[in-house]
Amino acid sequence: MLMPASPRPNHTGQLAGRVMTADGAAVRDAAVMLTGESPPHKDIAALTDTHGRFQFDDLVPGTYTVLVNAEGYSSQTKTVTVFPGQTAKLTFVLTTEELEP
């Protein structure tokens, strides 16, 4: 007799987010760099889509540093904790970069 396979527990998590301007406009093609704070310190990069969204799947649970860079805007860094079976969410609101005289 065959037994149905038991669903495997989800041991990874996700991070999803959005990059926008102060007036709520999406920032397209912003570089998003994810660095794990626990060994191994693996860097993962992504670009935002046309709606300013990004997503990282199959992340080992733990704390990550997220750095966002976009041309013409000041970079921004946040820290986030990813839990197994859950999606952590972040929103970055970028300000225009001040030009030096």
CSV table of C-alpha atoms in Angstrom, one decimal:
chain,number,residue,atom,x,y,z
A,1,MET,CA,0.0,0.0,0.0
A,2,LEU,CA,1.3,3.4,-0.9
A,3,MET,CA,1.1,6.2,1.6
A,4,PRO,CA,0.8,9.8,0.5
A,5,ALA,CA,4.0,11.8,0.9
A,6,SER,CA,4.0,14.1,3.9
A,7,PRO,CA,4.5,17.7,3.0
A,8,ARG,CA,8.1,18.8,3.8
A,9,PRO,CA,8.3,21.5,6.3
A,10,ASN,CA,9.5,24.8,4.8
A,11,HIS,CA,12.9,25.5,6.2
A,12,THR,CA,13.5,28.7,4.2
A,13,GLY,CA,12.0,32.1,4.1
A,14,GLN,CA,11.5,35.0,1.6
A,15,LEU,CA,12.2,38.7,1.5
A,16,ALA,CA,10.0,40.9,-0.6
A,17,GLY,CA,10.0,44.7,-0.8
A,18,ARG,CA,9.5,47.8,-2.7
A,19,VAL,CA,11.8,50.8,-3.5
A,20,MET,CA,10.1,54.2,-4.0
A,21,THR,CA,10.6,57.9,-3.9
A,22,ALA,CA,9.2,60.2,-1.2
A,23,ASP,CA,6.2,61.0,-3.4
A,24,GLY,CA,5.4,57.2,-3.9
A,25,ALA,CA,6.8,56.7,-7.4
A,26,ALA,CA,8.4,53.4,-8.0
A,27,VAL,CA,12.2,53.3,-8.5
A,28,ARG,CA,12.9,51.0,-11.4
A,29,ASP,CA,16.3,49.1,-11.8
A,30,ALA,CA,17.5,49.9,-8.3
A,31,ALA,CA,20.3,47.6,-7.2
A,32,VAL,CA,19.3,45.6,-4.1
A,33,MET,CA,22.2,43.7,-2.3
A,34,LEU,CA,21.4,41.2,0.4
A,35,THR,CA,24.1,40.0,2.8
A,36,GLY,CA,23.7,37.4,5.4
A,37,GLU,CA,25.0,38.2,8.8
A,38,SER,CA,25.6,34.6,9.8
A,39,PRO,CA,28.2,32.4,8.1
A,40,PRO,CA,28.4,31.8,5.2
A,41,HIS,CA,28.2,35.5,4.4
A,42,LYS,CA,26.7,35.1,1.0
A,43,ASP,CA,25.8,38.2,-1.1
A,44,ILE,CA,22.7,38.0,-3.4
A,45,ALA,CA,21.8,40.8,-5.8
A,46,ALA,CA,18.6,41.8,-7.6
A,47,LEU,CA,17.2,44.7,-9.6
A,48,THR,CA,13.8,46.2,-8.9
A,49,ASP,CA,11.1,45.7,-11.5
A,50,THR,CA,9.1,48.5,-13.2
A,51,HIS,CA,6.9,48.7,-10.1
A,52,GLY,CA,10.0,49.1,-7.8
A,53,ARG,CA,9.5,45.6,-6.4
A,54,PHE,CA,12.1,43.0,-5.5
A,55,GLN,CA,12.0,39.5,-4.0
A,56,PHE,CA,14.5,37.0,-2.7
A,57,ASP,CA,13.3,33.3,-2.3
A,58,ASP,CA,14.7,30.3,-0.5
A,59,LEU,CA,16.7,32.2,2.1
A,60,VAL,CA,18.2,30.5,5.0
A,61,PRO,CA,16.5,31.9,8.2
A,62,GLY,CA,18.6,34.6,9.9
A,63,THR,CA,19.5,38.3,9.9
A,64,TYR,CA,20.4,40.0,6.7
A,65,THR,CA,21.6,43.5,5.7
A,66,VAL,CA,19.9,45.0,2.7
A,67,LEU,CA,21.5,47.8,0.7
A,68,VAL,CA,19.7,49.7,-2.0
A,69,ASN,CA,21.4,51.9,-4.6
A,70,ALA,CA,19.8,53.8,-7.4
A,71,GLU,CA,21.3,56.4,-9.8
A,72,GLY,CA,20.4,59.9,-8.6
A,73,TYR,CA,19.3,58.8,-5.1
A,74,SER,CA,21.1,58.4,-1.8
A,75,SER,CA,21.7,54.7,-0.9
A,76,GLN,CA,19.9,53.2,2.0
A,77,THR,CA,20.6,50.2,4.3
A,78,LYS,CA,18.2,48.2,6.5
A,79,THR,CA,18.5,45.1,8.6
A,80,VAL,CA,15.8,42.4,8.4
A,81,THR,CA,15.3,39.0,10.0
A,82,VAL,CA,14.0,36.1,7.9
A,83,PHE,CA,12.0,33.3,9.5
A,84,PRO,CA,11.3,29.9,8.1
A,85,GLY,CA,8.1,29.6,6.1
A,86,GLN,CA,7.5,33.4,6.2
A,87,THR,CA,8.0,36.4,4.0
A,88,ALA,CA,9.7,39.4,5.5
A,89,LYS,CA,8.7,42.7,3.9
A,90,LEU,CA,10.7,45.9,3.5
A,91,THR,CA,10.0,49.3,2.0
A,92,PHE,CA,12.7,51.7,1.0
A,93,VAL,CA,11.9,55.4,0.5
A,94,LEU,CA,14.8,57.0,-1.3
A,95,THR,CA,15.7,60.7,-1.4
A,96,THR,CA,17.4,62.5,-4.2
A,97,GLU,CA,21.1,62.7,-3.9
A,98,GLU,CA,22.4,66.2,-3.1
A,99,LEU,CA,24.8,67.5,-5.8
A,100,GLU,CA,27.9,69.2,-4.4
A,101,PRO,CA,28.5,72.8,-5.7
